[in-house]
Coordinates of N, CA and C in Angstrom, one line a residue:
V1 N -9.3 13.5 -24.5 CA -8.6 12.6 -23.5 C -9.7 12.2 -22.5
I2 N -9.7 10.9 -22.1 CA -10.6 10.4 -21.1 C -9.8 9.9 -20.0
T3 N -10.1 10.3 -18.8 CA -9.5 9.7 -17.5 C -10.5 9.1 -16.8
F4 N -10.2 7.9 -16.0 CA -11.3 7.3 -15.2 C -10.6 6.7 -13.9
D5 N -11.5 6.4 -12.9 CA -11.1 5.7 -11.8 C -11.5 4.2 -11.9
Y6 N -10.6 3.4 -11.4 CA -10.9 2.0 -11.3 C -12.1 1.7 -10.4
R7 N -12.9 0.7 -10.6 CA -13.9 0.4 -9.7 C -13.4 0.3 -8.2
G8 N -14.1 0.9 -7.4 CA -13.7 0.9 -5.9 C -12.7 2.0 -5.6
W9 N -12.3 2.8 -6.6 CA -11.3 3.9 -6.3 C -11.9 5.2 -6.8
G10 N -11.4 6.3 -6.1 CA -11.9 7.5 -6.5 C -13.4 7.7 -6.4
E11 N -14.0 8.2 -7.5 CA -15.4 8.4 -7.5 C -16.2 7.2 -8.2
S12 N -15.5 6.2 -8.6 CA -16.2 5.0 -9.2 C -16.9 4.2 -8.3
D13 N -18.0 3.5 -8.8 CA -18.7 2.6 -8.0 C -17.9 1.4 -7.5
A14 N -18.2 0.7 -6.5 CA -17.5 -0.3 -5.9 C -18.2 -1.7 -6.0
R15 N -17.5 -2.7 -5.7 CA -18.1 -4.1 -5.6 C -19.0 -4.1 -4.4
L16 N -20.2 -4.5 -4.5 CA -21.2 -4.6 -3.4 C -21.3 -6.1 -3.0
V17 N -21.3 -6.4 -1.7 CA -21.5 -7.7 -1.2 C -22.6 -7.8 -0.1
L18 N -23.5 -8.7 -0.2 CA -24.5 -8.9 0.8 C -23.9 -9.1 2.1
T19 N -24.4 -8.5 3.2 CA -24.0 -8.7 4.6 C -24.7 -10.0 5.1
K20 N -25.8 -10.4 4.5 CA -26.5 -11.6 5.0 C -26.9 -12.4 3.8
P21 N -27.4 -13.6 3.9 CA -27.8 -14.4 2.8 C -29.0 -13.6 2.1
S22 N -29.2 -13.9 0.8 CA -30.2 -13.2 0.0 C -31.6 -13.5 0.7
P23 N -32.4 -12.5 0.7 CA -33.8 -12.7 1.4 C -34.8 -13.4 0.4
V24 N -34.4 -13.6 -0.8 CA -35.3 -14.3 -1.8 C -34.7 -15.5 -2.3
K25 N -35.5 -16.5 -2.6 CA -35.1 -17.8 -3.1 C -34.9 -17.6 -4.7
P26 N -33.7 -18.0 -5.2 CA -33.5 -17.9 -6.7 C -34.6 -18.7 -7.4
I27 N -35.0 -18.1 -8.5 CA -36.0 -18.7 -9.4 C -35.3 -18.7 -10.8
P28 N -35.2 -20.0 -11.3 CA -34.5 -20.2 -12.6 C -35.2 -19.3 -13.7
G29 N -34.4 -18.7 -14.5 CA -34.9 -18.0 -15.6 C -35.6 -16.7 -15.2
Q30 N -35.4 -16.1 -14.0 CA -36.1 -15.0 -13.6 C -35.1 -14.1 -12.8
N31 N -35.0 -12.8 -13.1 CA -34.3 -11.8 -12.2 C -35.3 -11.2 -11.3
Q32 N -34.8 -11.1 -10.1 CA -35.7 -10.6 -8.9 C -35.1 -9.4 -8.3
K33 N -36.0 -8.5 -7.9 CA -35.6 -7.2 -7.3 C -35.9 -7.4 -5.8
F34 N -34.9 -7.0 -5.0 CA -35.1 -7.2 -3.6 C -34.3 -6.1 -2.8
T35 N -34.6 -5.8 -1.6 CA -34.0 -4.9 -0.8 C -33.0 -5.5 0.3
A36 N -31.8 -5.2 0.3 CA -30.9 -5.9 1.2 C -29.8 -4.9 1.7
E37 N -29.2 -5.2 2.8 CA -28.0 -4.5 3.3 C -26.8 -5.0 2.6
V38 N -26.0 -4.1 2.1 CA -24.7 -4.5 1.4 C -23.5 -3.7 2.1
I39 N -22.4 -4.3 1.8 CA -21.1 -3.5 2.1 C -20.4 -3.3 0.8
E40 N -19.8 -2.2 0.6 CA -19.0 -2.0 -0.6 C -17.5 -2.4 -0.2
Q41 N -16.9 -2.9 -1.3 CA -15.4 -3.2 -1.1 C -14.6 -2.3 -1.9
R42 N -13.8 -1.4 -1.3 CA -13.1 -0.4 -1.9 C -11.6 -0.5 -1.8
E43 N -10.9 0.1 -2.8 CA -9.4 0.3 -2.7 C -8.6 -0.9 -2.4
Y44 N -8.8 -2.0 -3.0 CA -8.0 -3.2 -3.1 C -7.5 -3.2 -4.5
V45 N -6.6 -4.2 -4.7 CA -6.0 -4.3 -6.1 C -6.2 -5.6 -6.7
D46 N -7.0 -5.6 -7.8 CA -7.4 -6.7 -8.6 C -7.1 -6.5 -10.1
P47 N -6.0 -6.9 -10.7 CA -5.6 -6.5 -12.0 C -6.7 -7.0 -13.1
L48 N -7.4 -8.1 -12.8 CA -8.3 -8.6 -13.7 C -9.5 -7.7 -13.8
E49 N -10.0 -7.1 -12.6 CA -11.0 -6.2 -12.6 C -10.6 -4.9 -13.3
Q50 N -9.4 -4.5 -12.9 CA -8.9 -3.2 -13.5 C -8.7 -3.2 -15.0
T51 N -8.3 -4.3 -15.5 CA -8.1 -4.4 -17.1 C -9.5 -4.5 -17.7
T52 N -10.5 -5.1 -17.0 CA -11.8 -5.1 -17.5 C -12.3 -3.7 -17.5
D53 N -12.0 -2.9 -16.6 CA -12.5 -1.5 -16.6 C -11.8 -0.7 -17.8
W54 N -10.7 -1.0 -18.2 CA -10.1 -0.5 -19.4 C -10.9 -0.8 -20.6
F55 N -11.3 -2.1 -20.7 CA -12.2 -2.5 -21.9 C -13.5 -1.7 -21.8
N56 N -14.1 -1.5 -20.6 CA -15.3 -0.8 -20.5 C -15.2 0.6 -20.9
V57 N -14.1 1.2 -20.6 CA -13.9 2.7 -21.0 C -13.8 2.8 -22.5
I58 N -13.0 1.9 -23.1 CA -12.9 1.9 -24.6 C -14.3 1.7 -25.2
N59 N -15.1 0.8 -24.7 CA -16.4 0.6 -25.3 C -17.3 1.9 -25.1
W60 N -17.2 2.5 -24.0 CA -17.9 3.7 -23.7 C -17.4 4.7 -24.7
A61 N -16.1 4.9 -24.9 CA -15.6 6.0 -25.6 C -16.0 6.0 -27.1
V62 N -16.0 4.8 -27.7 CA -16.3 4.8 -29.1 C -17.7 5.1 -29.5
G63 N -18.6 5.2 -28.4 CA -19.9 5.8 -28.5 C -20.1 7.2 -28.6
E64 N -18.9 7.9 -28.3 CA -18.9 9.3 -28.2 C -18.6 9.9 -29.7
Q65 N -19.4 10.9 -30.1 CA -19.2 11.5 -31.4 C -17.8 12.1 -31.7
V66 N -17.2 12.5 -30.7 CA -16.0 13.2 -30.9 C -14.7 12.2 -30.9
V67 N -15.1 11.0 -30.7 CA -14.0 10.0 -30.6 C -13.8 9.3 -32.0
D68 N -12.6 9.3 -32.5 CA -12.2 8.6 -33.7 C -11.9 7.1 -33.3
K69 N -12.8 6.1 -33.5 CA -12.5 4.8 -33.1 C -11.4 4.1 -33.7
D70 N -10.9 4.7 -34.8 CA -9.7 4.1 -35.5 C -8.4 4.7 -35.0
R71 N -8.5 5.6 -34.1 CA -7.2 6.2 -33.6 C -7.3 6.3 -32.0
I72 N -7.3 5.1 -31.4 CA -7.3 5.0 -29.9 C -5.9 4.7 -29.4
G73 N -5.6 5.6 -28.4 CA -4.3 5.3 -27.7 C -4.6 5.2 -26.2
L74 N -3.7 4.5 -25.5 CA -3.8 4.3 -24.0 C -2.5 4.6 -23.4
R75 N -2.5 5.3 -22.2 CA -1.4 5.6 -21.5 C -1.5 5.1 -20.1
G76 N -0.6 4.3 -19.6 CA -0.8 3.8 -18.2 C 0.6 3.9 -17.6
S77 N 0.6 4.0 -16.2 CA 1.8 4.1 -15.5 C 1.9 3.3 -14.3
S78 N 3.0 2.7 -14.0 CA 3.3 1.8 -12.9 C 2.4 0.5 -13.2
F79 N 1.6 0.2 -12.2 CA 0.9 -1.1 -12.4 C 0.0 -1.0 -13.7
S80 N -0.5 0.2 -14.0 CA -1.3 0.4 -15.2 C -0.4 0.4 -16.5
G81 N 0.9 0.5 -16.3 CA 1.8 0.4 -17.4 C 1.7 -0.9 -18.1
G82 N 1.5 -2.0 -17.2 CA 1.3 -3.3 -17.7 C -0.2 -3.5 -18.2
H83 N -1.1 -2.8 -17.6 CA -2.5 -3.0 -18.0 C -2.7 -2.6 -19.4
V84 N -2.1 -1.5 -19.8 CA -2.4 -1.0 -21.2 C -1.8 -2.0 -22.3
F85 N -0.7 -2.6 -21.9 CA -0.1 -3.6 -22.8 C -1.0 -4.8 -22.8
Y86 N -1.5 -5.3 -21.7 CA -2.5 -6.4 -21.6 C -3.7 -6.1 -22.4
V87 N -4.2 -5.0 -22.3 CA -5.4 -4.6 -23.1 C -5.1 -4.5 -24.6
A88 N -4.0 -3.9 -25.0 CA -3.6 -3.9 -26.4 C -3.4 -5.3 -27.0
A89 N -3.1 -6.2 -26.2 CA -3.0 -7.6 -26.7 C -4.3 -8.2 -27.1
R90 N -5.4 -7.6 -26.5 CA -6.7 -8.2 -26.7 C -7.8 -7.3 -27.4
E91 N -7.3 -6.1 -27.6 CA -8.3 -5.0 -28.2 C -7.7 -4.5 -29.5
P92 N -8.0 -4.9 -30.7 CA -7.4 -4.5 -31.9 C -7.7 -3.0 -32.2
R93 N -8.7 -2.4 -31.6 CA -9.0 -1.0 -31.8 C -7.9 -0.1 -31.2
V94 N -7.1 -0.6 -30.3 CA -6.1 0.2 -29.7 C -4.8 0.3 -30.7
K95 N -4.5 1.5 -31.1 CA -3.5 1.5 -32.2 C -2.1 2.0 -31.6
A96 N -2.1 2.6 -30.3 CA -0.8 3.0 -29.8 C -1.0 3.0 -28.3
I97 N 0.1 2.7 -27.6 CA 0.1 2.8 -26.2 C 1.4 3.4 -25.7
V98 N 1.4 4.0 -24.5 CA 2.5 4.4 -23.8 C 2.5 3.7 -22.4
S99 N 3.5 2.9 -22.1 CA 3.6 2.2 -20.8 C 4.8 2.9 -20.1
Q100 N 4.5 3.5 -19.0 CA 5.4 4.2 -18.1 C 5.8 3.5 -16.9
V101 N 7.0 3.3 -16.6 CA 7.6 2.6 -15.5 C 6.6 1.5 -15.1
G102 N 6.3 0.7 -16.1 CA 5.3 -0.4 -16.0 C 5.8 -1.7 -15.3
A103 N 4.8 -2.3 -14.6 CA 5.1 -3.7 -14.0 C 4.3 -4.7 -14.9
F104 N 5.0 -5.6 -15.4 CA 4.5 -6.6 -16.3 C 4.3 -8.1 -16.0
D105 N 4.5 -8.3 -14.6 CA 4.4 -9.7 -14.2 C 4.1 -9.7 -12.7
S106 N 2.9 -10.3 -12.3 CA 2.5 -10.2 -10.9 C 2.7 -11.6 -10.3
R107 N 3.4 -12.4 -10.9 CA 3.5 -13.8 -10.4 C 4.5 -14.0 -9.2
W108 N 4.9 -12.9 -8.6 CA 5.6 -12.8 -7.4 C 4.9 -13.5 -6.2
V109 N 3.5 -13.6 -6.4 CA 2.8 -14.2 -5.5 C 3.0 -15.7 -5.2
V110 N 3.7 -16.3 -6.2 CA 4.0 -17.7 -6.1 C 5.5 -17.9 -6.3
A111 N 6.3 -16.9 -5.9 CA 7.8 -17.0 -6.1 C 8.5 -18.0 -5.3
D112 N 8.0 -18.3 -4.1 CA 8.6 -19.3 -3.3 C 7.6 -20.0 -2.5
A113 N 7.9 -21.1 -1.7 CA 7.0 -21.9 -1.0 C 6.1 -21.1 0.0
E114 N 6.7 -20.1 0.7 CA 5.9 -19.3 1.6 C 4.9 -18.5 0.8
Q115 N 5.3 -17.8 -0.3 CA 4.3 -17.1 -1.1 C 3.2 -17.9 -1.7
I116 N 3.6 -19.1 -2.1 CA 2.6 -20.0 -2.7 C 1.5 -20.4 -1.6
K117 N 2.0 -20.8 -0.5 CA 1.1 -21.1 0.6 C 0.2 -20.0 1.0
T118 N 0.7 -18.8 1.1 CA -0.2 -17.6 1.5 C -1.2 -17.3 0.4
T119 N -0.8 -17.3 -0.9 CA -1.7 -17.1 -2.0 C -2.7 -18.1 -2.1
Y120 N -2.5 -19.4 -2.0 CA -3.6 -20.4 -2.1 C -4.5 -20.4 -0.8
D121 N -3.8 -20.2 0.3 CA -4.6 -20.2 1.6 C -5.6 -19.1 1.5
E122 N -5.2 -17.9 1.1 CA -6.1 -16.8 1.0 C -7.2 -17.1 0.1
A123 N -6.9 -17.6 -1.1 CA -7.9 -17.9 -2.1 C -9.0 -18.9 -1.6
T124 N -8.5 -19.9 -0.9 CA -9.5 -21.0 -0.4 C -10.3 -20.3 0.6
R125 N -9.8 -19.6 1.6 CA -10.5 -18.9 2.7 C -11.5 -18.0 2.1
R126 N -11.1 -17.1 1.1 CA -12.1 -16.2 0.6 C -13.2 -16.9 -0.2
A127 N -12.9 -18.0 -1.0 CA -13.9 -18.7 -1.7 C -15.0 -19.4 -0.8
R128 N -14.4 -19.7 0.4 CA -15.4 -20.3 1.3 C -16.0 -19.4 2.3
G129 N -15.8 -18.1 2.1 CA -16.5 -17.1 3.0 C -15.8 -16.9 4.3
E130 N -14.6 -17.4 4.4 CA -13.9 -17.3 5.7 C -13.0 -16.1 5.8
L131 N -12.7 -15.4 4.6 CA -11.9 -14.3 4.6 C -12.5 -13.2 3.7
G132 N -12.7 -12.0 4.3 CA -13.3 -10.9 3.5 C -12.2 -10.2 2.7
Y133 N -12.6 -9.2 2.1 CA -11.7 -8.3 1.3 C -10.8 -7.5 2.2
P134 N -9.6 -7.0 1.8 CA -8.8 -6.3 2.8 C -9.4 -4.9 3.0
E135 N -9.0 -4.2 4.1 CA -9.4 -3.0 4.4 C -9.0 -2.0 3.4
P136 N -9.8 -0.9 3.1 CA -9.4 0.0 2.0 C -8.1 0.6 2.3
R137 N -7.3 0.7 1.2 CA -6.0 1.4 1.2 C -5.0 0.7 2.2
A138 N -5.2 -0.5 2.4 CA -4.3 -1.2 3.3 C -2.9 -1.3 2.6
R139 N -1.8 -1.2 3.3 CA -0.5 -1.2 2.8 C 0.1 -2.6 3.1
V140 N 0.2 -3.5 2.1 CA 0.7 -4.9 2.3 C 2.0 -5.0 1.6
V141 N 2.2 -4.3 0.4 CA 3.3 -4.5 -0.3 C 4.2 -3.1 -0.2
G142 N 5.2 -3.2 0.8 CA 5.9 -1.9 1.0 C 5.0 -0.8 1.4
N143 N 5.2 0.4 0.7 CA 4.4 1.5 0.9 C 3.3 1.7 -0.1
L144 N 3.1 0.7 -1.0 CA 2.1 0.7 -1.9 C 0.7 0.7 -1.4
I145 N -0.2 1.5 -1.8 CA -1.6 1.6 -1.3 C -2.5 0.7 -2.0
G146 N -3.2 -0.2 -1.2 CA -4.1 -1.0 -1.8 C -3.6 -2.4 -1.7
A147 N -4.3 -3.3 -0.9 CA -3.8 -4.7 -0.8 C -4.2 -5.5 -2.0
P148 N -3.3 -6.3 -2.4 CA -3.5 -7.2 -3.6 C -4.4 -8.4 -3.3
I149 N -5.3 -8.7 -4.2 CA -6.1 -10.0 -4.2 C -5.1 -11.0 -4.8
R150 N -4.4 -11.7 -4.0 CA -3.2 -12.5 -4.5 C -3.5 -13.5 -5.6
D151 N -4.6 -14.3 -5.4 CA -4.9 -15.2 -6.5 C -5.3 -14.6 -7.8
K152 N -5.7 -13.4 -7.8 CA -5.9 -12.7 -9.1 C -4.6 -12.3 -9.7
L153 N -3.7 -11.8 -8.9 CA -2.3 -11.5 -9.4 C -1.6 -12.7 -10.0
L154 N -1.9 -13.9 -9.4 CA -1.3 -15.2 -10.0 C -1.6 -15.3 -11.5
H155 N -2.7 -14.9 -11.9 CA -3.1 -15.1 -13.3 C -2.8 -13.9 -14.2
Y156 N -2.1 -13.0 -13.6 CA -1.9 -11.7 -14.4 C -0.4 -11.5 -14.7
A157 N 0.0 -11.7 -16.0 CA 1.4 -11.5 -16.4 C 1.4 -10.9 -17.9
P158 N 1.3 -9.6 -18.0 CA 1.2 -9.0 -19.4 C 2.4 -9.3 -20.2
V159 N 3.6 -9.7 -19.6 CA 4.8 -10.0 -20.3 C 4.6 -11.2 -21.2
E160 N 3.6 -12.0 -20.8 CA 3.4 -13.3 -21.5 C 2.4 -13.0 -22.8
E161 N 1.9 -11.8 -22.8 CA 1.0 -11.5 -23.9 C 1.7 -10.8 -25.2
A162 N 3.0 -10.6 -25.0 CA 3.7 -9.7 -26.0 C 3.6 -10.2 -27.4
A163 N 3.5 -11.4 -27.7 CA 3.4 -12.0 -29.0 C 2.1 -11.6 -29.7
K164 N 1.1 -11.2 -28.9 CA -0.2 -10.7 -29.4 C -0.2 -9.3 -29.9
V165 N 0.8 -8.5 -29.4 CA 0.8 -7.0 -29.6 C 1.6 -6.8 -30.9
K166 N 0.8 -7.0 -32.0 CA 1.5 -7.0 -33.3 C 1.3 -5.6 -34.0
D167 N 0.1 -5.0 -34.0 CA -0.2 -3.8 -34.7 C -0.4 -2.5 -33.9
C168 N 0.0 -2.6 -32.7 CA -0.1 -1.5 -31.8 C 1.2 -0.9 -31.4
A169 N 1.5 0.3 -31.8 CA 2.7 1.0 -31.6 C 2.9 1.2 -30.1
S170 N 4.0 0.7 -29.6 CA 4.2 0.6 -28.1 C 5.4 1.3 -27.7
L171 N 5.3 2.3 -26.8 CA 6.4 2.9 -26.2 C 6.5 2.5 -24.7
F172 N 7.8 2.1 -24.4 CA 8.0 1.7 -23.0 C 9.0 2.7 -22.4
I173 N 8.6 3.4 -21.4 CA 9.4 4.4 -20.7 C 9.7 3.8 -19.2
V174 N 11.0 3.6 -19.0 CA 11.4 3.1 -17.8 C 12.3 4.0 -16.9
A175 N 12.4 3.7 -15.7 CA 13.4 4.5 -14.8 C 14.7 3.6 -14.7
E176 N 15.8 4.3 -15.0 CA 17.1 3.6 -15.1 C 17.3 2.9 -13.8
K177 N 17.0 3.6 -12.7 CA 17.3 3.0 -11.3 C 16.0 2.5 -10.6
E178 N 15.1 1.8 -11.4 CA 13.9 1.2 -10.9 C 14.2 0.4 -9.7
E179 N 13.4 0.7 -8.6 CA 13.7 0.0 -7.3 C 12.5 -1.0 -7.0
L180 N 11.4 -0.8 -7.6 CA 10.3 -1.8 -7.2 C 10.3 -3.2 -7.8
F181 N 11.1 -3.2 -9.0 CA 11.2 -4.5 -9.7 C 12.4 -4.4 -10.7
D182 N 12.7 -5.4 -11.4 CA 13.8 -5.4 -12.3 C 13.3 -5.2 -13.7
N183 N 13.7 -4.1 -14.4 CA 13.1 -3.8 -15.7 C 13.3 -4.9 -16.7
K184 N 14.4 -5.6 -16.6 CA 14.8 -6.7 -17.5 C 13.7 -7.8 -17.5
D185 N 12.9 -8.0 -16.4 CA 11.9 -9.0 -16.3 C 10.5 -8.4 -16.6
H186 N 10.5 -7.1 -16.8 CA 9.2 -6.5 -17.0 C 9.1 -5.7 -18.4
A187 N 9.3 -4.4 -18.4 CA 9.2 -3.7 -19.7 C 10.2 -4.2 -20.8
K188 N 11.4 -4.4 -20.4 CA 12.5 -4.8 -21.4 C 12.1 -6.2 -21.9
L189 N 11.6 -7.1 -21.1 CA 11.2 -8.4 -21.6 C 10.0 -8.4 -22.5
A190 N 9.1 -7.5 -22.2 CA 7.9 -7.3 -23.1 C 8.3 -6.7 -24.4
Y191 N 9.2 -5.7 -24.3 CA 9.7 -5.0 -25.5 C 10.4 -6.1 -26.4
D192 N 11.3 -6.8 -25.8 CA 12.1 -7.9 -26.6 C 11.2 -8.9 -27.2
R193 N 10.2 -9.3 -26.5 CA 9.3 -10.3 -27.1 C 8.3 -9.7 -28.1
M194 N 7.9 -8.5 -28.1 CA 7.0 -8.0 -29.0 C 7.4 -8.0 -30.3
P195 N 6.7 -8.6 -31.2 CA 7.1 -8.6 -32.7 C 7.0 -7.2 -33.4
G196 N 7.5 -7.2 -34.6 CA 7.5 -5.9 -35.4 C 8.4 -4.8 -35.0
T197 N 8.3 -3.7 -35.6 CA 9.1 -2.6 -35.4 C 8.5 -1.4 -34.9
K198 N 7.2 -1.4 -34.6 CA 6.5 -0.3 -34.1 C 6.6 -0.3 -32.6
K199 N 7.8 -0.2 -32.1 CA 8.1 -0.2 -30.6 C 9.3 0.6 -30.3
K200 N 9.3 1.1 -29.1 CA 10.5 1.8 -28.6 C 10.6 1.7 -27.1
Y201 N 11.9 1.6 -26.8 CA 12.2 1.5 -25.3 C 13.2 2.6 -24.8
V202 N 12.7 3.4 -23.9 CA 13.4 4.5 -23.4 C 13.7 4.4 -21.9
S203 N 14.9 4.4 -21.6 CA 15.3 4.3 -20.2 C 15.7 5.8 -19.8
V204 N 15.0 6.4 -18.8 CA 15.2 7.7 -18.4 C 16.4 7.6 -17.3
P205 N 17.5 8.3 -17.6 CA 18.7 8.1 -16.7 C 18.5 8.7 -15.3
H206 N 19.2 8.1 -14.4 CA 19.4 8.7 -13.0 C 18.2 8.7 -12.1
I207 N 17.0 8.2 -12.5 CA 15.9 8.3 -11.7 C 15.3 6.9 -11.2
T208 N 14.7 6.9 -10.0 CA 14.0 5.8 -9.5 C 12.6 5.8 -9.9
H209 N 11.7 4.9 -9.5 CA 10.4 4.8 -9.9 C 9.6 6.1 -9.9
Y210 N 9.6 6.7 -8.8 CA 8.8 7.9 -8.6 C 9.3 9.2 -9.2
G211 N 10.6 9.1 -9.7 CA 11.2 10.2 -10.4 C 10.4 10.6 -11.7
I212 N 9.7 9.7 -12.2 CA 8.9 9.8 -13.5 C 7.8 10.8 -13.2
Y213 N 7.4 10.9 -11.9 CA 6.2 11.8 -11.6 C 6.8 13.2 -11.0
R214 N 8.1 13.2 -10.8 CA 8.7 14.4 -10.2 C 9.6 15.0 -11.1
E215 N 11.0 14.8 -11.0 CA 11.9 15.6 -11.8 C 11.9 15.3 -13.3
Q216 N 11.4 14.1 -13.7 CA 11.3 13.9 -15.1 C 9.9 13.8 -15.7
R217 N 8.9 14.4 -15.0 CA 7.5 14.4 -15.3 C 7.4 15.0 -16.7
Q218 N 7.9 16.2 -17.0 CA 7.7 16.9 -18.2 C 8.3 16.1 -19.4
H219 N 9.5 15.4 -19.1 CA 10.1 14.8 -20.1 C 9.3 13.6 -20.5
A220 N 8.7 12.8 -19.6 CA 7.9 11.8 -19.8 C 6.6 12.1 -20.6
I221 N 6.1 13.3 -20.3 CA 4.9 13.7 -21.0 C 5.3 14.1 -22.4
M222 N 6.4 14.7 -22.6 CA 6.8 15.0 -24.0 C 7.1 13.7 -24.8
L223 N 7.6 12.7 -24.3 CA 7.8 11.4 -25.0 C 6.4 10.9 -25.3
A224 N 5.5 10.9 -24.5 CA 4.2 10.3 -24.8 C 3.4 11.1 -25.9
I225 N 3.5 12.4 -25.8 CA 2.9 13.2 -26.8 C 3.5 13.0 -28.2
E226 N 4.7 12.9 -28.3 CA 5.5 12.7 -29.5 C 5.1 11.3 -30.1
W227 N 5.0 10.3 -29.2 CA 4.6 9.0 -29.7 C 3.2 9.0 -30.3
F228 N 2.2 9.6 -29.6 CA 0.9 9.6 -30.0 C 0.8 10.4 -31.3
D229 N 1.5 11.5 -31.3 CA 1.6 12.3 -32.6 C 2.0 11.5 -33.8
Q230 N 3.0 10.7 -33.6 CA 3.6 9.9 -34.6 C 2.6 8.9 -35.1
Y231 N 1.9 8.2 -34.2 CA 1.1 7.0 -34.7 C -0.4 7.2 -34.7
L232 N -0.9 8.4 -34.1 CA -2.3 8.6 -34.0 C -2.8 9.8 -34.9
K233 N -1.9 10.7 -35.2 CA -2.3 11.9 -36.0 C -2.4 11.4 -37.5
K234 N -3.3 12.0 -38.2 CA -3.4 11.7 -39.7 C -2.4 12.6 -40.4

């Protein structure tokens, strides 16, 4: 098993940004080394960066002698529950996934006129250097930790990738009383759209989103192990 921190979270390196213009003039066809003051950007939410980190980890893992590159499985929970589905749609080496209480569509950032204006205003200001990255661990969406980079969420909807997940056994575990989003627009829609028969949808009764980490934690772990045993063991 390999676990990892997304860039800018935990012990992983972060995005570095110059605090002043580069001290050297770019030279075409040449990389230059220079010393400069930088600031790191930590603990914000960018799903495009985070899914890229999944691909990076897979590429790293297959270089390990103990890893069977023909039997790779991914397990993600909450926002990462959508990430593993997104990655499976693009990475044929992934043979099985477990998506737990997953969010599969981030286009809420353009759900109405006010959201659209906020999303595009932020994108324009950030592109023009008028708006920096949010403070680490900022709480913008309810009690969720980490402010979203809204224009990146605009382009992230794993539910639209379902037709590409053809040969990857996919288990969807959801909370019956999910309060952060509607399962029918997320895991259930991804499940319904996914072709083939190597898929399963399990609604854990009586729990809300965080119940999967508390009272039903062991049950969720058991479901995941059984799924990986079924599709990854020889």
